[in-house]
PDB file of C-alpha atoms in Angstrom:
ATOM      1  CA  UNK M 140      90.241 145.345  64.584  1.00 35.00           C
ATOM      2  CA  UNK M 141      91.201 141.573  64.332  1.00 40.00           C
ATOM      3  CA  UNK M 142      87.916 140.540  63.004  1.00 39.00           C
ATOM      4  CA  UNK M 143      89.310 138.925  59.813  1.00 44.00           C
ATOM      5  CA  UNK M 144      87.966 137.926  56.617  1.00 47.00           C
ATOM      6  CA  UNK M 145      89.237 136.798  53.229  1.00 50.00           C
ATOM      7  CA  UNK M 146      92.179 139.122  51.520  1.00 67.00           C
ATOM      8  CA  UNK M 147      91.166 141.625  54.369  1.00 82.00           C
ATOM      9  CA  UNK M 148      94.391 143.233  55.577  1.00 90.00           C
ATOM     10  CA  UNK M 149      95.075 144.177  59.180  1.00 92.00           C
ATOM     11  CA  UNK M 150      97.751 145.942  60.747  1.00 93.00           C
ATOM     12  CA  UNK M 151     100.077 143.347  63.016  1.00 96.00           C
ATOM     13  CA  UNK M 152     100.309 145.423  66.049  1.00 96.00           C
ATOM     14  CA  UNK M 153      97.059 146.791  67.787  1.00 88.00           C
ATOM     15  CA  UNK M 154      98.483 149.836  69.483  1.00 85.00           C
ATOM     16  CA  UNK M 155     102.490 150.648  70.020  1.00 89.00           C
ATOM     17  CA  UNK M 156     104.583 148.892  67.038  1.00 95.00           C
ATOM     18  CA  UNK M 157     107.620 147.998  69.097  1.00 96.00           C
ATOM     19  CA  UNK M 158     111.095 148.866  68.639  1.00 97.00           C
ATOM     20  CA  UNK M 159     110.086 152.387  66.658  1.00 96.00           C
ATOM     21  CA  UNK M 160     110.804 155.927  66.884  1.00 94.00           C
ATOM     22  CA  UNK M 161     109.669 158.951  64.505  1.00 92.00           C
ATOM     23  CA  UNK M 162     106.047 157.944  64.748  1.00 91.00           C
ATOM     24  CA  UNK M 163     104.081 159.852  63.273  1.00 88.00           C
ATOM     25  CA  UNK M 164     106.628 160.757  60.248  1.00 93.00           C
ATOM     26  CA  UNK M 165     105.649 159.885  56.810  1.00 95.00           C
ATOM     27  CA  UNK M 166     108.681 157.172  56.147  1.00 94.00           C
ATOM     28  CA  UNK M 167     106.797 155.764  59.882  1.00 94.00           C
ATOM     29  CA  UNK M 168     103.133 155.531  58.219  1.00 93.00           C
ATOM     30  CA  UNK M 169     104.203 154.207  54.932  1.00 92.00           C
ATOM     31  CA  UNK M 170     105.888 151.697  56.967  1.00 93.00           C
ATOM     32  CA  UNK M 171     103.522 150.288  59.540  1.00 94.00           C
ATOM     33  CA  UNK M 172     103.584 146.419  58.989  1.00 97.00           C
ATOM     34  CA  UNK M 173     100.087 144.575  57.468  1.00 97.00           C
ATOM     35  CA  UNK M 174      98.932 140.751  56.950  1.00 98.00           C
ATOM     36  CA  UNK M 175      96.719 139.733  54.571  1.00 97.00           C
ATOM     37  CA  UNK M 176      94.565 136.618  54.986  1.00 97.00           C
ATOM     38  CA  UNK M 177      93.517 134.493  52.193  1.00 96.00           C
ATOM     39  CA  UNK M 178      91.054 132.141  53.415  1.00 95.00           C
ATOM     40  CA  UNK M 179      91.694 127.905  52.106  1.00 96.00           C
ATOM     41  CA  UNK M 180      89.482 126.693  49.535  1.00 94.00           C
ATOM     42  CA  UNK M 181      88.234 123.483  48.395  1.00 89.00           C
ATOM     43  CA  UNK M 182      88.733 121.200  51.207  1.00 89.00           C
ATOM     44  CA  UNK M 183      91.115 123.173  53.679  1.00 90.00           C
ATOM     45  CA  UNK M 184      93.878 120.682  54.986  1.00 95.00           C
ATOM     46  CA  UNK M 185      93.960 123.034  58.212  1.00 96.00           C
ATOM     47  CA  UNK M 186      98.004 124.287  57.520  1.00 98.00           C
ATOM     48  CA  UNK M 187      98.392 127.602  57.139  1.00 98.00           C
ATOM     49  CA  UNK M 188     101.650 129.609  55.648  1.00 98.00           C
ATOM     50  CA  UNK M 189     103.378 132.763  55.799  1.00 98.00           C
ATOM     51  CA  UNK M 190     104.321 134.480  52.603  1.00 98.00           C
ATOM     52  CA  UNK M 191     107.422 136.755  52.866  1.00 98.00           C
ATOM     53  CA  UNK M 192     108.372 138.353  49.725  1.00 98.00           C
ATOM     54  CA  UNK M 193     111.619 139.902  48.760  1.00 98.00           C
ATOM     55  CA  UNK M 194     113.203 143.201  47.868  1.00 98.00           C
ATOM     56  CA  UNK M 195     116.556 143.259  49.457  1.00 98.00           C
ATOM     57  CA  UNK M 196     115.219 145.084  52.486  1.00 98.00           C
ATOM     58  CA  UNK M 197     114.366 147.676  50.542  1.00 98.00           C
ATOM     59  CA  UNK M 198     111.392 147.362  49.152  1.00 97.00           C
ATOM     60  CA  UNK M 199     108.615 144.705  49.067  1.00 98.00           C
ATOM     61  CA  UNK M 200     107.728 142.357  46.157  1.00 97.00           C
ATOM     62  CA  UNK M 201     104.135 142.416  47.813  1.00 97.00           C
ATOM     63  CA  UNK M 202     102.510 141.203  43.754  1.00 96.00           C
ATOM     64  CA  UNK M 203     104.271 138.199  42.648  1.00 97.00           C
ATOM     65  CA  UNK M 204     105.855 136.817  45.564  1.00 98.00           C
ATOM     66  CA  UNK M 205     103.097 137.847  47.586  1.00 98.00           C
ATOM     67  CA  UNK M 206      99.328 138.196  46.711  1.00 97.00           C
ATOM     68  CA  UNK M 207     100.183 135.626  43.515  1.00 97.00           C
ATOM     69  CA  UNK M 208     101.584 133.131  46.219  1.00 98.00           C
ATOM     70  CA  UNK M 209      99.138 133.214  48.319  1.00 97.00           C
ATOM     71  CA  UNK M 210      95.911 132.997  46.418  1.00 96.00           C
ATOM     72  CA  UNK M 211      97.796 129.823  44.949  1.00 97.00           C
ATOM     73  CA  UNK M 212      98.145 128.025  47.834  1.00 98.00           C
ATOM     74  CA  UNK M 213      94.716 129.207  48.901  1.00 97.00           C
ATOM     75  CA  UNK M 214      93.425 127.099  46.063  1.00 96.00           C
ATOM     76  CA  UNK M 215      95.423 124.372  47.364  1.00 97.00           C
ATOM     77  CA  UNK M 216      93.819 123.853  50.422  1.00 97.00           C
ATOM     78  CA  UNK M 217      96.118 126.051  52.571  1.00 97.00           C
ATOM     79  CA  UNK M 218      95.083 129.181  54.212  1.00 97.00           C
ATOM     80  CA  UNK M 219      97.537 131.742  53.409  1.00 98.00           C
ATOM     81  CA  UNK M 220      98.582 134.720  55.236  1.00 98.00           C
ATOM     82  CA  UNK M 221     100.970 137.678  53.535  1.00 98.00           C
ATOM     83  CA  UNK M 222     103.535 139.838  54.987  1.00 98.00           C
ATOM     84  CA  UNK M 223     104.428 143.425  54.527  1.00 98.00           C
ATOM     85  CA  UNK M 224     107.206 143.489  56.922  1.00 98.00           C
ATOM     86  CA  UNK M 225     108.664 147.217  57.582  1.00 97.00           C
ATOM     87  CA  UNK M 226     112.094 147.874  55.776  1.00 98.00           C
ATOM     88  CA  UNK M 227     114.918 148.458  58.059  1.00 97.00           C
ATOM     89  CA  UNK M 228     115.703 151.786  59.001  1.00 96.00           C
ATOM     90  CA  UNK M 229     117.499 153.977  61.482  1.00 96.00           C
ATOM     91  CA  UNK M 230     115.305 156.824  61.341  1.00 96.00           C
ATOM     92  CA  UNK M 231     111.748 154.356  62.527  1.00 96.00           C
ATOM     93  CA  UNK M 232     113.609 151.853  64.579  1.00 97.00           C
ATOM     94  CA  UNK M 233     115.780 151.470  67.864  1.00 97.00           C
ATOM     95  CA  UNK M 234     117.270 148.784  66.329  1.00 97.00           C
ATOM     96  CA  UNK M 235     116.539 148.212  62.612  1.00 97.00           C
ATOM     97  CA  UNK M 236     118.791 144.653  62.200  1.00 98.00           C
ATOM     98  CA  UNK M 237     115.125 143.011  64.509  1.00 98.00           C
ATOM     99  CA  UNK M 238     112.676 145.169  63.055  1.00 98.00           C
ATOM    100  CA  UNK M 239     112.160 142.720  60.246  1.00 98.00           C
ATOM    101  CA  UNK M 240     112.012 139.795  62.364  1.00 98.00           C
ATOM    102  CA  UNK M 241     109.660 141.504  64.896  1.00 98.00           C
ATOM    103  CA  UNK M 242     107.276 141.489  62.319  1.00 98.00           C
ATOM    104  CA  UNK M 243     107.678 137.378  61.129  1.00 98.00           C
ATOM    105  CA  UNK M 244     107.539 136.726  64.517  1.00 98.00           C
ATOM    106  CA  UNK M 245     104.122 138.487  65.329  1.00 98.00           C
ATOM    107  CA  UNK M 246     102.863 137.082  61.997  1.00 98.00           C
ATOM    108  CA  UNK M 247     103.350 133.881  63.320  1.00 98.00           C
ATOM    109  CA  UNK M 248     102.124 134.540  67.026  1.00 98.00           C
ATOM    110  CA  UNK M 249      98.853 135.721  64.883  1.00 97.00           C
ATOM    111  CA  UNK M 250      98.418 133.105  62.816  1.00 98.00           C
ATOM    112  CA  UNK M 251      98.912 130.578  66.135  1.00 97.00           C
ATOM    113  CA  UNK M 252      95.861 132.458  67.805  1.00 96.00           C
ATOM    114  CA  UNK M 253      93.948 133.089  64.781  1.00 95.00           C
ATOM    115  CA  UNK M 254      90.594 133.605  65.660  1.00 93.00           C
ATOM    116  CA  UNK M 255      88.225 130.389  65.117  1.00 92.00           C
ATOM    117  CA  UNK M 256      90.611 128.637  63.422  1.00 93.00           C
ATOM    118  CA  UNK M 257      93.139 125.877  65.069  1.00 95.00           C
ATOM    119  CA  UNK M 258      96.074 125.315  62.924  1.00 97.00           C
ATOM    120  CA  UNK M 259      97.679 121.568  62.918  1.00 97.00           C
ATOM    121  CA  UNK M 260     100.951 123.226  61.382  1.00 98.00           C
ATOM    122  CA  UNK M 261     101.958 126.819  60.306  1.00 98.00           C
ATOM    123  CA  UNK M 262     105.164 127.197  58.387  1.00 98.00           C
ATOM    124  CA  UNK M 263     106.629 129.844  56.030  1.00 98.00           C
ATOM    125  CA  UNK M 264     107.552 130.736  52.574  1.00 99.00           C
ATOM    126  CA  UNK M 265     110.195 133.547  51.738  1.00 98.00           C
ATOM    127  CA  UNK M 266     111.161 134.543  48.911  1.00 98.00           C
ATOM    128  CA  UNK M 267     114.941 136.300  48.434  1.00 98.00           C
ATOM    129  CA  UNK M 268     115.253 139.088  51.529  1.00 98.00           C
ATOM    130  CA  UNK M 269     112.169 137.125  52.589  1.00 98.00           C
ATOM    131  CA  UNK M 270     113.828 134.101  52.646  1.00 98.00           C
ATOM    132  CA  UNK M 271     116.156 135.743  54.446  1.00 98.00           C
ATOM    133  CA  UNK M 272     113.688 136.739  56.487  1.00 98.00           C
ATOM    134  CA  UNK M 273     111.722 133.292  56.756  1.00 98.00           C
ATOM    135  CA  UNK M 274     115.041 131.186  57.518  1.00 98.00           C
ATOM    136  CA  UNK M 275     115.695 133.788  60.423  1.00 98.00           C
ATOM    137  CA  UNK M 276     112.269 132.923  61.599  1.00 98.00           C
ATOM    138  CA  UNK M 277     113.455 129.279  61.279  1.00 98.00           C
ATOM    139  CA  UNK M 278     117.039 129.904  62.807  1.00 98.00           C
ATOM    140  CA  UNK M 279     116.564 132.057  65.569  1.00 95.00           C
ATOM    141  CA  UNK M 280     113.579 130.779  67.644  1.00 89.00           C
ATOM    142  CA  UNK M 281     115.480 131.240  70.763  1.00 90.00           C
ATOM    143  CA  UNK M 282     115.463 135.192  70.465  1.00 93.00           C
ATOM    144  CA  UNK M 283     111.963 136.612  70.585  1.00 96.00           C
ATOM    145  CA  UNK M 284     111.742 140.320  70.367  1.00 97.00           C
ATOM    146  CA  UNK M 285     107.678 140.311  70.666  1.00 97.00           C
ATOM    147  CA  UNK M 286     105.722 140.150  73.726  1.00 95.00           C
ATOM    148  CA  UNK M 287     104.762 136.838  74.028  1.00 95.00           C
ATOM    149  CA  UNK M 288     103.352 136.196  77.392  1.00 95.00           C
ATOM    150  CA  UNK M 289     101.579 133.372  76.109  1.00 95.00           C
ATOM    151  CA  UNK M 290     104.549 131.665  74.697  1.00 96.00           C
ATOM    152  CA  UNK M 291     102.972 130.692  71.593  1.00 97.00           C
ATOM    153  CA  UNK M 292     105.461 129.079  69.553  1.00 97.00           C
ATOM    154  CA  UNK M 293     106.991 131.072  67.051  1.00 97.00           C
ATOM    155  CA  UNK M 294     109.213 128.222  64.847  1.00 98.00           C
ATOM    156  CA  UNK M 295     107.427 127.505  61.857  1.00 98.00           C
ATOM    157  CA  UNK M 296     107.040 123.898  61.547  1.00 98.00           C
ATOM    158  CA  UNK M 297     107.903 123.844  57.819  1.00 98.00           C
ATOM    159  CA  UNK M 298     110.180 126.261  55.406  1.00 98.00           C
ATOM    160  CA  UNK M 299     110.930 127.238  52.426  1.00 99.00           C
ATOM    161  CA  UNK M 300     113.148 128.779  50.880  1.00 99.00           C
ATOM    162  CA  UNK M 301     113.128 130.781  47.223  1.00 98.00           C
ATOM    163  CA  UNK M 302     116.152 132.183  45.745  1.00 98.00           C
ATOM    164  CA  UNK M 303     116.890 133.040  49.415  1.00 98.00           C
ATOM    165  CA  UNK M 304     119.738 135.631  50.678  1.00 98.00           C
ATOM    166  CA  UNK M 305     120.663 132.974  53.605  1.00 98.00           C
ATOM    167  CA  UNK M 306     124.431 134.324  54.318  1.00 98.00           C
ATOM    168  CA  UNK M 307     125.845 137.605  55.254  1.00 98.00           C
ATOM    169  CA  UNK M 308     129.372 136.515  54.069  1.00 98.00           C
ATOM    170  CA  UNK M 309     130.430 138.938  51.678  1.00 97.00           C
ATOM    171  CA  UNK M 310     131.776 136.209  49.571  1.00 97.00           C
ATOM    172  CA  UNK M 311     128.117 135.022  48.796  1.00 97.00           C
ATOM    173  CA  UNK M 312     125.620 137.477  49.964  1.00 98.00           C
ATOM    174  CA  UNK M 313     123.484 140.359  48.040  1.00 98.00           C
ATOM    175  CA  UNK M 314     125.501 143.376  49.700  1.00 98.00           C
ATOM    176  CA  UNK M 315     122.037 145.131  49.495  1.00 98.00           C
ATOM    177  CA  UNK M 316     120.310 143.113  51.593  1.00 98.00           C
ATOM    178  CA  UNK M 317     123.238 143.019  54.179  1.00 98.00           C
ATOM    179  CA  UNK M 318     123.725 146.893  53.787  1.00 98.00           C
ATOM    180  CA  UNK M 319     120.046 148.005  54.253  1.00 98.00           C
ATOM    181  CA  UNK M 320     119.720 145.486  57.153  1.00 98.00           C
ATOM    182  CA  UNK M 321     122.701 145.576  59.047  1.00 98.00           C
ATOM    183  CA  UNK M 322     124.720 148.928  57.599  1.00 97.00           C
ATOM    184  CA  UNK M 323     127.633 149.592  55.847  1.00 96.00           C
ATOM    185  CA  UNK M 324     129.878 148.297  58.078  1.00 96.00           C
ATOM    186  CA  UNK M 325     128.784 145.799  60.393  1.00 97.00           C
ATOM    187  CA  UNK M 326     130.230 144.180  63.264  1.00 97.00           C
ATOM    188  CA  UNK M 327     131.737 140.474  62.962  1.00 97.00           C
ATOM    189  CA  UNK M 328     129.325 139.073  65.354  1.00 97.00           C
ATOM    190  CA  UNK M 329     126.304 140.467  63.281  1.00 97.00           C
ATOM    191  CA  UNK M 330     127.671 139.095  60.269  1.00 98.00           C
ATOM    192  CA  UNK M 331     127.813 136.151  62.155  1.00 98.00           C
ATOM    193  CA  UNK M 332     124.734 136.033  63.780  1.00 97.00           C
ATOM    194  CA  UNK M 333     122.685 137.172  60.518  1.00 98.00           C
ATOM    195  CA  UNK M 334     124.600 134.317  58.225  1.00 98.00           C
ATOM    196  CA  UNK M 335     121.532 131.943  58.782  1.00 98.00           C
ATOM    197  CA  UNK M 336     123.699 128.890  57.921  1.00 98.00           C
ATOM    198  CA  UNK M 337     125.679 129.101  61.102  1.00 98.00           C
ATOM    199  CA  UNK M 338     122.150 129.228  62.955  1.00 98.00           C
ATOM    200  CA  UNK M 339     121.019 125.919  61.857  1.00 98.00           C
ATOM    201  CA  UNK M 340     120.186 123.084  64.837  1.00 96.00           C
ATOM    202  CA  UNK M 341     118.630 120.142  65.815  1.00 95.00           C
ATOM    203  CA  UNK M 342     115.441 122.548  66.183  1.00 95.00           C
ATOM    204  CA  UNK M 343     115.094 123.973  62.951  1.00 97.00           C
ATOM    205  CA  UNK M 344     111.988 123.278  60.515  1.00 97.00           C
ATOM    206  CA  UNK M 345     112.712 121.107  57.251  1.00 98.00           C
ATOM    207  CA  UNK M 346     113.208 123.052  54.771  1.00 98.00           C
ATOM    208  CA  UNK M 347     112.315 123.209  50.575  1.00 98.00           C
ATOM    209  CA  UNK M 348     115.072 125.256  48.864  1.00 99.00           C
ATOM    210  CA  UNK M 349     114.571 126.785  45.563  1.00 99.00           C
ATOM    211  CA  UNK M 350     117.288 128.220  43.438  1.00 98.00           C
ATOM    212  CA  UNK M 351     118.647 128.446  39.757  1.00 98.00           C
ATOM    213  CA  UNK M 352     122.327 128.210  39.326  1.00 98.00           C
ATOM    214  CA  UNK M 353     122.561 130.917  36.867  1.00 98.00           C
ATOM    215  CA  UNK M 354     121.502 133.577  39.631  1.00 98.00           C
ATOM    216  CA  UNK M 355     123.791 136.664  39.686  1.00 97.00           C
ATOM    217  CA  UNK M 356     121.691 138.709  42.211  1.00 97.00           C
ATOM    218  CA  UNK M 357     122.035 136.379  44.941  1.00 98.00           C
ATOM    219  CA  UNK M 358     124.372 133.688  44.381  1.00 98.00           C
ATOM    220  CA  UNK M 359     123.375 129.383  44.286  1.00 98.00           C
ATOM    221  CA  UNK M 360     126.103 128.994  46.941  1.00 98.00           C
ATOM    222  CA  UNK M 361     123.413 130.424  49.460  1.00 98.00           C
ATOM    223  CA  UNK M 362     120.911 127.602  49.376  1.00 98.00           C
ATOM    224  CA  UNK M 363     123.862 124.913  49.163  1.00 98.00           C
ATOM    225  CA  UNK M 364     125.413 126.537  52.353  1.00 98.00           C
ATOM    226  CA  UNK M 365     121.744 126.337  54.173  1.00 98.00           C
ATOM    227  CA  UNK M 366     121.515 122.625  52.874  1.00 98.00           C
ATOM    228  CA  UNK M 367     124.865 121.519  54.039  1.00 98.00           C
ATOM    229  CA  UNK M 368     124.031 122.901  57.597  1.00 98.00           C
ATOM    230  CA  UNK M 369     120.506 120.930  57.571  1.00 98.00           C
ATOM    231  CA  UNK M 370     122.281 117.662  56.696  1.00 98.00           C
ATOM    232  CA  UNK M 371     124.331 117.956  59.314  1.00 98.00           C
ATOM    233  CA  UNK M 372     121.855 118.074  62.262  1.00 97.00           C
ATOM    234  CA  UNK M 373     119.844 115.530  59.655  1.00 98.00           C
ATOM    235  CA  UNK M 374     117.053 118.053  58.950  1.00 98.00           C
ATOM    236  CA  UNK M 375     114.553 117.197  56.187  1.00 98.00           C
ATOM    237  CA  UNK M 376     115.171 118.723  53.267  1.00 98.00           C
ATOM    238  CA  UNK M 377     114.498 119.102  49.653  1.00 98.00           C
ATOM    239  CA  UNK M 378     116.589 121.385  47.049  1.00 98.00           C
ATOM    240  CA  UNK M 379     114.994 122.174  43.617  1.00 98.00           C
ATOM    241  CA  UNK M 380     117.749 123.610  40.793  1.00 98.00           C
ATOM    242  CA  UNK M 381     116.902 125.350  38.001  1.00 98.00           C
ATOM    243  CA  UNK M 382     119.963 125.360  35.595  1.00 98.00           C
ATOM    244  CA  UNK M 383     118.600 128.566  34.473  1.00 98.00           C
ATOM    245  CA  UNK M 384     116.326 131.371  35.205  1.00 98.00           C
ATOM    246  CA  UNK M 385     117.761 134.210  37.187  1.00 98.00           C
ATOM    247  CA  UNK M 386     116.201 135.680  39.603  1.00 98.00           C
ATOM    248  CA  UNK M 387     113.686 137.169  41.293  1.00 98.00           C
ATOM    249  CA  UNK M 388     110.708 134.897  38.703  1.00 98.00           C
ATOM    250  CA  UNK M 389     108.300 134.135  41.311  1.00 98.00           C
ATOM    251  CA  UNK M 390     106.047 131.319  40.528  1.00 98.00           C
ATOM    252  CA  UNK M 391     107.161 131.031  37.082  1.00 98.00           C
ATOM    253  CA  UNK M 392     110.675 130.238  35.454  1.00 98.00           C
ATOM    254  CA  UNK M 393     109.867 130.903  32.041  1.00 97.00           C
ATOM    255  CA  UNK M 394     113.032 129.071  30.747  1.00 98.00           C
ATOM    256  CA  UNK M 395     111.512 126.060  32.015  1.00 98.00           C
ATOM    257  CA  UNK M 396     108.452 123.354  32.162  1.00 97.00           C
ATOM    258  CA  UNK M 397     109.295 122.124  35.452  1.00 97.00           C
ATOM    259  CA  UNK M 398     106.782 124.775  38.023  1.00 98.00           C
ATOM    260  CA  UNK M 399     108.796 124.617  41.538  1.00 98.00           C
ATOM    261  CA  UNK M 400     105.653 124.723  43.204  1.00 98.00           C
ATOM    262  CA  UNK M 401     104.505 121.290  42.112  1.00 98.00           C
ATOM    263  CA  UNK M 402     107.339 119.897  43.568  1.00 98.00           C
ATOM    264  CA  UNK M 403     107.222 121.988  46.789  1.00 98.00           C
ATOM    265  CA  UNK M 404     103.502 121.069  47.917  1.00 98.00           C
ATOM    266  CA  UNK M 405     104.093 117.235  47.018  1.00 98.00           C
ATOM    267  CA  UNK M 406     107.012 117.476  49.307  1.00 98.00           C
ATOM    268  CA  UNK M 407     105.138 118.951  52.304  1.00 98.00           C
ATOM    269  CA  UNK M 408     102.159 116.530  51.330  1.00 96.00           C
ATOM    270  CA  UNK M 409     105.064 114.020  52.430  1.00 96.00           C
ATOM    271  CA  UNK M 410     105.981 115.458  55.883  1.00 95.00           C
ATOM    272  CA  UNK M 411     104.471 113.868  59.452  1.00 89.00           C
ATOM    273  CA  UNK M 412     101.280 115.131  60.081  1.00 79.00           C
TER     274      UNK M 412
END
């Protein structure tokens, strides 16, 4: 089953997907969680990164902030691996607030053990509810909800960040995102614990932050919040602003020239090897 090869997708858990219940329902099957591997190109520079995409928890941008992403950075030397993480839900999970992160977190303990391949650094790349997603990778490495006998490390060593839902403040967040993952009415300490800017430490990856200022869906004051709380545990990090755009673009901002991914791979080109 884990004999991989390029674009082939295989399902991240081998038998029992943890933390479930209704298996065997359809809303179960449509849901069981996948990676795709997109081998490097060219000259591989042996990093590899995991592309979440967005959808507010609800669905899965798995097109252009997935497959588009991924064979990109696959012609950039980077092998490229992408997720379709299962949606929160009470009626396939115990818990549905960790189902999510189950999933980034075997993604990454795959990707660590990937089969004939060593990799010198792995990070991640999520996009809106994915970067949600990816910073909660990045944020809460001291809570694994995998088996992980093995202790393979599951902090990416790199982020970033696109458009990302980072808070669960109502004052900032996409009430979607917080809804479908946490419900209607939350506790305090999972608004808390979920508001990825309080999670910050000394331990957590530098991070690339993408974001236009014009974004109504999921407001600027997200990636400022996540940047503040890097500088002040003196965490590398680079934010790219788009005055304009939106959200939810992608690769492309068509109101601009500028392509954020230019600026995001000379960045990581800059980090320690």
């Amino acid at each position: 089953m884990f004999f991989i090869k390029a674009q082939e997708k295989i399902y991240l858990y081998a038998q029992q997907v943890p933390n479930s219940r209704g298996e065997g329902s359809q809303k179960y099957m449509d849901n069981l969680p996948e990676l795709y591997y997109y081998a490097a190109k060219g000259v591989p520079n042996q990093q590899a990164i995991l592309v979440i995409p967005g959808g507010g928890y609800a669905q899965v941008a798995m097109k252009h902030e997935g497959h588009d992403v991924a064979t990109l950075l696959a012609d950039q030397g980077y092998a490229a691996f992408v997720l379709r993480y299962r949606l929160p839900s009470d009626d396939i999970m115990e818990r549905k607030s960790i189902g999510p992160l189950q999933d980034a977190q075997r993604a990454m303990q795959l990707i660590r053990t990937w089969p004939g391949i060593t990799f010198t650094k792995v990070g991640v790349l999520g996009f809106s509810a994915g970067g949600h997603l990816a910073s909660t990778l990045a944020t809460h490495s001291d809570q694994v909800y995998i088996a992980n006998k093995s202790e393979v490390a599951i902090l990416p060593d790199f982020t970033v960040l696109c458009y990302p839902v980072i808070s669960m403040d109502a004052e900032i967040t996409h009430m979607g995102s917080r809804n479908n993952l946490l419900g209607a009415h939350p506790q305090d300490s999972e608004i808390a614990k979920y508001s990825n800017e309080l999670r910050v430490n000394a331990h957590t990856s530098p991070t690339f932050l993408m974001h236009a200022k014009d974004d109504h869906a999921v407001k600027f004051e997200n990636a400022l919040r996540y940047q503040e709380a890097l500088n002040k545990f003196e965490i590398p990090n680079k934010l790219f602003v788009y005055e304009k755009g939106g959200h939810g673009f992608g690769l492309i901002n068509k109101t601009s020239d500028l392509r954020w991914m230019d600026a995001c791979l000379a960045w990581l080109s800059q980090l320690p090897k």
